[in-house]
């Protein structure tokens, strides 16, 4: 009985150490690649390939990720941190199995079949002393036990709960906030739709401000310093005067400061012009002048000019109608509708 207890304790200690190693390997691989849980468990020794860059002739290591949710495989650059993790896993497997990585078959719970015998990296010894690929449920159990041993809790004092997919979201957020374009992050994650990747991101206001300020600094570094000189008092005063509104002959222009005028300053055609009521008579004169010019153009056969003048004529008439409507609204008086009187049964109010 004592020997059985001792054997059990030794097994528990060994399993705890084994769990700690695989928890580290799983977490590090997930956070450095952003791959899915099923993709993690399908990594084999054969997935490590190399690629030679055409411009520098440099040989770089890549990790081949087999298709999971879509039919496209992808290649991920192996960072030094990821290389260290995978090398440690391979060394551990070889040391425990006579300098070889055992060939094991992974069970596909969806297809309900066993796959081919391959040198899977995320495999471990079972109680029967044979190697098998870590199951999907075992991955979550390993993470849960690692968090329980660490005693980590959230702001409310509750034990933390992590799933393999949480590390995928962390990878996406760190990559994009670190400057990686979102469409490149989408390719690394295996997303066909950018909106899927954007839903993974947790970009906070501080990160947004810092990233944009960094972008501005980089953009300014590419431009001549004279473009970013301090404005003079006169220039600053002029800017403040133009920043909100600009005055034109007929009223106020609401076009944003510094933007081009697509109407070539033909303000009467511009929807951004707010006519000043004081300029009503001037607007009537413009309408009358346009009508005369249209008649002249038609008499001379200048059909193109007549068409252009007609556009300005209709726009000016609309401005006049809009101005009169606004003036009427502002000067309209409240009509007294009266208070109804309720008569009693005798006919008196």
Short mmCIF file of C-alpha atoms in Angstrom, two decimals:
data_model
loop_
_atom_site.label_atom_id
_atom_site.label_comp_id
_atom_site.label_asym_id
_atom_site.label_seq_id
_atom_site.Cartn_x
_atom_site.Cartn_y
_atom_site.Cartn_z
CA UNK A 1 0.00 0.00 0.00
CA UNK A 2 2.83 2.36 0.89
CA UNK A 3 4.65 1.49 -2.31
CA UNK A 4 1.50 2.19 -4.33
CA UNK A 5 1.07 5.55 -2.62
CA UNK A 6 4.69 6.40 -3.28
CA UNK A 7 4.33 5.40 -6.91
CA UNK A 8 1.24 7.56 -7.19
CA UNK A 9 2.99 10.53 -5.64
CA UNK A 10 5.94 10.15 -7.99
CA UNK A 11 3.54 9.99 -10.93
CA UNK A 12 1.71 13.13 -9.74
CA UNK A 13 4.98 15.03 -9.38
CA UNK A 14 6.07 13.92 -12.83
CA UNK A 15 2.72 14.90 -14.31
CA UNK A 16 2.92 18.33 -12.61
CA UNK A 17 6.37 18.93 -14.09
CA UNK A 18 5.13 17.69 -17.47
CA UNK A 19 2.11 20.01 -17.27
CA UNK A 20 4.34 22.98 -16.41
CA UNK A 21 6.54 22.34 -19.43
CA UNK A 22 3.68 21.93 -21.87
CA UNK A 23 1.86 24.95 -20.44
CA UNK A 24 4.96 27.02 -21.17
CA UNK A 25 5.40 25.54 -24.65
CA UNK A 26 1.72 25.97 -25.57
CA UNK A 27 1.45 29.55 -24.31
CA UNK A 28 4.71 30.68 -25.93
CA UNK A 29 3.88 29.09 -29.28
CA UNK A 30 0.35 30.54 -29.33
CA UNK A 31 1.41 34.06 -28.41
CA UNK A 32 4.29 34.14 -30.91
CA UNK A 33 2.25 32.80 -33.84
CA UNK A 34 -1.44 33.59 -33.25
CA UNK A 35 -2.40 30.15 -34.58
CA UNK A 36 -5.54 28.25 -33.63
CA UNK A 37 -5.56 25.33 -31.17
CA UNK A 38 -6.12 22.72 -33.89
CA UNK A 39 -3.27 24.24 -35.90
CA UNK A 40 -1.00 24.07 -32.86
CA UNK A 41 -1.63 20.35 -32.39
CA UNK A 42 -1.00 19.65 -36.09
CA UNK A 43 2.55 21.09 -36.03
CA UNK A 44 5.09 18.42 -36.92
CA UNK A 45 8.85 18.37 -37.26
CA UNK A 46 8.29 18.45 -41.03
CA UNK A 47 6.56 21.85 -40.74
CA UNK A 48 9.88 23.60 -40.18
CA UNK A 49 11.12 24.76 -43.57
CA UNK A 50 13.52 27.39 -44.85
CA UNK A 51 13.28 30.17 -47.44
CA UNK A 52 16.07 32.09 -49.16
CA UNK A 53 15.50 35.82 -49.68
CA UNK A 54 16.14 36.89 -53.25
CA UNK A 55 17.72 40.28 -52.48
CA UNK A 56 20.10 39.32 -49.66
CA UNK A 57 20.38 35.56 -50.25
CA UNK A 58 19.66 35.13 -46.53
CA UNK A 59 18.15 31.84 -45.36
CA UNK A 60 15.21 32.36 -42.98
CA UNK A 61 13.24 29.70 -41.06
CA UNK A 62 9.49 29.35 -41.67
CA UNK A 63 6.73 27.41 -39.94
CA UNK A 64 4.20 25.76 -42.24
CA UNK A 65 0.64 25.94 -40.91
CA UNK A 66 -1.74 23.41 -42.40
CA UNK A 67 -5.25 24.49 -43.44
CA UNK A 68 -7.86 24.39 -40.69
CA UNK A 69 -10.88 26.67 -41.20
CA UNK A 70 -10.07 27.43 -44.84
CA UNK A 71 -8.31 25.59 -47.60
CA UNK A 72 -5.20 27.76 -47.63
CA UNK A 73 -1.99 26.88 -45.89
CA UNK A 74 0.28 29.68 -44.74
CA UNK A 75 3.90 30.18 -43.77
CA UNK A 76 4.94 32.10 -40.66
CA UNK A 77 8.37 33.57 -40.06
CA UNK A 78 10.00 31.88 -37.08
CA UNK A 79 11.17 34.57 -34.68
CA UNK A 80 14.16 33.93 -32.39
CA UNK A 81 11.77 33.55 -29.43
CA UNK A 82 9.64 31.00 -31.26
CA UNK A 83 12.74 29.18 -32.51
CA UNK A 84 13.90 28.79 -28.90
CA UNK A 85 10.57 27.28 -27.86
CA UNK A 86 10.38 24.82 -30.75
CA UNK A 87 14.03 23.82 -30.30
CA UNK A 88 13.38 23.09 -26.61
CA UNK A 89 10.34 20.95 -27.48
CA UNK A 90 12.30 18.99 -30.10
CA UNK A 91 15.25 18.47 -27.73
CA UNK A 92 12.93 17.21 -24.97
CA UNK A 93 11.20 14.74 -27.29
CA UNK A 94 14.49 13.43 -28.68
CA UNK A 95 16.02 13.04 -25.24
CA UNK A 96 13.07 10.98 -24.02
CA UNK A 97 12.87 8.78 -27.13
CA UNK A 98 16.37 7.74 -28.07
CA UNK A 99 17.24 10.86 -30.08
CA UNK A 100 14.21 10.46 -32.34
CA UNK A 101 10.77 12.03 -32.46
CA UNK A 102 8.13 9.29 -32.29
CA UNK A 103 5.68 8.97 -35.14
CA UNK A 104 2.16 9.25 -33.78
CA UNK A 105 -1.29 9.46 -35.33
CA UNK A 106 -3.67 12.25 -34.39
CA UNK A 107 -7.36 11.50 -33.99
CA UNK A 108 -9.68 13.87 -35.87
CA UNK A 109 -12.82 14.22 -33.74
CA UNK A 110 -14.73 15.85 -36.60
CA UNK A 111 -13.92 13.27 -39.27
CA UNK A 112 -13.70 10.50 -36.63
CA UNK A 113 -10.59 9.03 -38.21
CA UNK A 114 -6.93 8.77 -37.31
CA UNK A 115 -4.45 10.72 -39.39
CA UNK A 116 -1.13 9.47 -40.80
CA UNK A 117 1.82 8.66 -38.57
CA UNK A 118 3.83 11.88 -38.29
CA UNK A 119 6.47 13.39 -35.94
CA UNK A 120 4.04 15.67 -34.08
CA UNK A 121 5.76 18.14 -31.76
CA UNK A 122 2.96 18.48 -29.22
CA UNK A 123 2.90 14.87 -28.06
CA UNK A 124 3.54 13.31 -24.67
CA UNK A 125 3.64 9.99 -22.87
CA UNK A 126 0.32 8.62 -21.68
CA UNK A 127 -0.20 6.30 -18.69
CA UNK A 128 0.33 3.34 -20.98
CA UNK A 129 3.85 4.65 -21.72
CA UNK A 130 3.04 5.25 -25.38
CA UNK A 131 3.19 8.67 -27.02
CA UNK A 132 0.08 10.44 -28.28
CA UNK A 133 -0.81 13.91 -29.54
CA UNK A 134 -2.18 16.18 -26.81
CA UNK A 135 -5.97 16.38 -27.18
CA UNK A 136 -7.96 19.59 -27.56
CA UNK A 137 -9.48 19.18 -24.09
CA UNK A 138 -6.08 18.46 -22.56
CA UNK A 139 -4.73 21.77 -23.86
CA UNK A 140 -7.42 23.66 -21.93
CA UNK A 141 -6.86 21.49 -18.83
CA UNK A 142 -3.13 22.25 -18.92
CA UNK A 143 -3.83 25.99 -19.13
CA UNK A 144 -6.37 25.80 -16.29
CA UNK A 145 -3.95 23.96 -13.99
CA UNK A 146 -1.14 26.40 -14.82
CA UNK A 147 -3.37 29.37 -13.90
CA UNK A 148 -4.47 27.64 -10.70
CA UNK A 149 -0.85 27.06 -9.67
CA UNK A 150 0.03 30.67 -10.46
CA UNK A 151 -2.91 31.97 -8.41
CA UNK A 152 -3.59 34.81 -10.84
CA UNK A 153 -6.84 36.73 -10.37
CA UNK A 154 -8.66 39.51 -12.18
CA UNK A 155 -9.65 42.94 -10.82
CA UNK A 156 -12.76 41.45 -9.20
CA UNK A 157 -10.70 38.86 -7.36
CA UNK A 158 -11.92 35.97 -9.51
CA UNK A 159 -9.48 33.36 -10.88
CA UNK A 160 -8.28 34.17 -14.38
CA UNK A 161 -9.57 32.06 -17.24
CA UNK A 162 -7.63 31.83 -20.49
CA UNK A 163 -8.48 29.90 -23.63
CA UNK A 164 -6.09 29.19 -26.52
CA UNK A 165 -8.07 31.67 -28.62
CA UNK A 166 -7.28 34.50 -26.16
CA UNK A 167 -3.60 34.30 -27.16
CA UNK A 168 -4.67 34.63 -30.79
CA UNK A 169 -6.36 37.92 -29.94
CA UNK A 170 -3.28 39.07 -28.01
CA UNK A 171 -1.07 38.31 -31.00
CA UNK A 172 -3.30 40.36 -33.32
CA UNK A 173 -3.47 43.33 -30.94
CA UNK A 174 0.29 43.42 -30.26
CA UNK A 175 1.09 43.07 -33.96
CA UNK A 176 -1.16 45.91 -35.14
CA UNK A 177 -0.40 48.29 -32.27
CA UNK A 178 3.28 47.56 -32.87
CA UNK A 179 2.99 48.92 -36.41
CA UNK A 180 2.16 45.85 -38.50
CA UNK A 181 -0.45 46.74 -41.18
CA UNK A 182 -3.79 45.12 -40.45
CA UNK A 183 -3.95 43.42 -43.87
CA UNK A 184 -0.60 41.71 -43.16
CA UNK A 185 -1.88 40.63 -39.73
CA UNK A 186 -4.94 39.17 -41.45
CA UNK A 187 -2.71 37.04 -43.69
CA UNK A 188 -0.72 35.81 -40.69
CA UNK A 189 -3.91 34.85 -38.85
CA UNK A 190 -5.40 33.14 -41.89
CA UNK A 191 -8.34 35.55 -42.18
CA UNK A 192 -9.91 36.13 -45.59
CA UNK A 193 -11.89 39.15 -44.37
CA UNK A 194 -10.20 42.19 -42.76
CA UNK A 195 -13.26 42.83 -40.59
CA UNK A 196 -12.60 39.50 -38.84
CA UNK A 197 -9.10 40.64 -37.92
CA UNK A 198 -10.32 44.06 -36.78
CA UNK A 199 -12.78 42.36 -34.42
CA UNK A 200 -9.79 40.67 -32.74
CA UNK A 201 -8.08 43.96 -31.92
CA UNK A 202 -8.31 45.66 -28.54
CA UNK A 203 -6.94 49.11 -29.37
CA UNK A 204 -7.22 51.52 -26.46
CA UNK A 205 -7.39 55.31 -26.65
CA UNK A 206 -3.86 55.76 -25.28
CA UNK A 207 -2.50 53.29 -27.85
CA UNK A 208 -4.37 55.14 -30.59
CA UNK A 209 -2.89 58.51 -29.60
CA UNK A 210 0.63 57.15 -29.19
CA UNK A 211 0.51 55.32 -32.52
CA UNK A 212 -0.77 58.36 -34.37
CA UNK A 213 1.83 60.66 -32.79
CA UNK A 214 4.51 58.16 -33.81
CA UNK A 215 3.12 58.21 -37.35
CA UNK A 216 3.26 62.02 -37.40
CA UNK A 217 6.86 62.02 -36.18
CA UNK A 218 7.86 59.57 -38.90
CA UNK A 219 6.06 61.58 -41.57
CA UNK A 220 7.68 64.83 -40.43
CA UNK A 221 11.10 63.21 -40.52
CA UNK A 222 10.63 62.66 -44.26
CA UNK A 223 9.73 66.31 -44.95
CA UNK A 224 11.95 69.43 -44.96
CA UNK A 225 12.25 71.09 -41.56
CA UNK A 226 11.17 74.44 -43.04
CA UNK A 227 7.67 73.05 -43.52
CA UNK A 228 7.30 72.69 -39.74
CA UNK A 229 8.60 76.07 -38.63
CA UNK A 230 6.78 78.03 -35.94
CA UNK A 231 4.16 80.31 -37.49
CA UNK A 232 4.46 84.06 -37.01
CA UNK A 233 1.86 86.02 -35.03
CA UNK A 234 0.36 87.37 -38.24
CA UNK A 235 0.13 83.90 -39.79
CA UNK A 236 -1.43 82.47 -36.65
CA UNK A 237 -3.96 85.32 -36.50
CA UNK A 238 -4.89 84.76 -40.14
CA UNK A 239 -5.29 81.04 -39.51
CA UNK A 240 -7.61 81.63 -36.57
CA UNK A 241 -9.73 83.98 -38.65
CA UNK A 242 -10.10 81.40 -41.41
CA UNK A 243 -10.37 78.32 -39.24
CA UNK A 244 -14.05 78.50 -38.39
CA UNK A 245 -15.72 80.49 -41.19
CA UNK A 246 -14.73 82.57 -44.21
CA UNK A 247 -16.60 85.62 -45.39
CA UNK A 248 -17.43 85.92 -49.07
CA UNK A 249 -19.37 88.56 -50.97
CA UNK A 250 -22.81 86.99 -50.56
CA UNK A 251 -22.44 85.58 -47.06
CA UNK A 252 -20.48 82.91 -45.19
CA UNK A 253 -18.54 79.97 -46.67
CA UNK A 254 -18.66 76.78 -44.58
CA UNK A 255 -15.98 74.95 -46.55
CA UNK A 256 -13.27 73.47 -44.26
CA UNK A 257 -10.13 75.57 -44.09
CA UNK A 258 -7.36 74.46 -46.43
CA UNK A 259 -9.61 72.45 -48.75
CA UNK A 260 -9.92 73.27 -52.46
CA UNK A 261 -13.10 74.82 -53.83
CA UNK A 262 -14.46 72.46 -56.48
CA UNK A 263 -16.81 75.19 -57.74
CA UNK A 264 -13.84 77.45 -58.54
CA UNK A 265 -15.27 80.09 -56.20
CA UNK A 266 -18.58 80.30 -58.10
CA UNK A 267 -20.20 80.59 -54.70
CA UNK A 268 -23.77 80.80 -55.92
CA UNK A 269 -23.53 77.13 -57.03
CA UNK A 270 -21.95 75.92 -53.79
CA UNK A 271 -24.08 74.21 -51.12
CA UNK A 272 -21.59 75.44 -48.49
CA UNK A 273 -22.63 79.10 -49.06
CA UNK A 274 -24.95 80.58 -46.46
CA UNK A 275 -26.38 83.78 -47.94
CA UNK A 276 -26.52 86.82 -45.66
CA UNK A 277 -30.06 88.32 -45.61
CA UNK A 278 -28.49 91.74 -46.16
CA UNK A 279 -27.28 90.51 -49.56
CA UNK A 280 -30.79 89.52 -50.80
CA UNK A 281 -30.99 92.40 -53.27
CA UNK A 282 -27.53 91.56 -54.58
CA UNK A 283 -28.68 87.94 -55.13
CA UNK A 284 -31.74 89.19 -57.07
CA UNK A 285 -29.45 91.26 -59.29
CA UNK A 286 -27.30 88.18 -59.96
CA UNK A 287 -30.40 86.18 -60.93
CA UNK A 288 -31.57 88.94 -63.28
CA UNK A 289 -28.12 89.22 -64.85
CA UNK A 290 -27.90 85.46 -65.37
CA UNK A 291 -31.32 85.44 -67.10
CA UNK A 292 -30.19 88.16 -69.50
CA UNK A 293 -26.93 86.33 -70.28
CA UNK A 294 -28.83 83.08 -70.94
CA UNK A 295 -31.10 84.86 -73.42
CA UNK A 296 -28.11 86.42 -75.16
CA UNK A 297 -26.28 83.07 -75.36
CA UNK A 298 -29.30 81.35 -76.90
CA UNK A 299 -29.76 84.12 -79.50
CA UNK A 300 -26.13 83.74 -80.56
CA UNK A 301 -26.24 79.94 -80.59
CA UNK A 302 -23.80 79.55 -77.69
CA UNK A 303 -25.54 76.45 -76.43
CA UNK A 304 -22.69 75.27 -74.18
CA UNK A 305 -22.45 78.61 -72.40
CA UNK A 306 -26.22 78.80 -72.12
CA UNK A 307 -26.28 75.41 -70.42
CA UNK A 308 -23.62 76.43 -67.91
CA UNK A 309 -25.39 79.73 -67.17
CA UNK A 310 -28.64 77.83 -66.66
CA UNK A 311 -27.02 75.75 -63.91
CA UNK A 312 -25.91 78.91 -62.10
CA UNK A 313 -29.35 80.47 -62.63
CA UNK A 314 -31.17 77.52 -61.02
CA UNK A 315 -28.69 77.44 -58.14
CA UNK A 316 -29.15 81.17 -57.49
CA UNK A 317 -32.93 80.81 -57.48
CA UNK A 318 -32.67 77.98 -54.95
CA UNK A 319 -30.43 80.17 -52.76
CA UNK A 320 -33.04 82.95 -52.88
CA UNK A 321 -35.85 80.55 -51.99
CA UNK A 322 -33.84 79.08 -49.14
CA UNK A 323 -32.96 82.56 -47.86
CA UNK A 324 -36.59 83.71 -47.90
CA UNK A 325 -37.68 80.54 -46.13
CA UNK A 326 -35.09 81.03 -43.41
CA UNK A 327 -36.06 84.67 -42.92
CA UNK A 328 -39.74 83.72 -42.73
CA UNK A 329 -39.01 81.09 -40.07
CA UNK A 330 -36.99 83.53 -37.99
CA UNK A 331 -39.62 86.29 -38.10
CA UNK A 332 -42.71 84.11 -37.83
CA UNK A 333 -44.92 84.86 -34.86
CA UNK A 334 -46.55 82.27 -32.64
CA UNK A 335 -50.21 81.97 -33.56
CA UNK A 336 -52.67 82.09 -30.69
CA UNK A 337 -54.92 79.09 -31.18
CA UNK A 338 -57.05 79.99 -28.18
CA UNK A 339 -58.08 77.86 -25.21
CA UNK A 340 -61.24 75.82 -25.70
CA UNK A 341 -63.98 76.45 -23.19
CA UNK A 342 -65.84 73.53 -21.69
CA UNK A 343 -69.54 74.22 -21.16
CA UNK A 344 -71.53 72.69 -18.33
CA UNK A 345 -74.84 70.93 -18.66
CA UNK A 346 -76.80 74.21 -18.28
CA UNK A 347 -75.02 75.63 -21.34
CA UNK A 348 -72.87 78.11 -19.43
CA UNK A 349 -69.13 78.09 -19.59
#
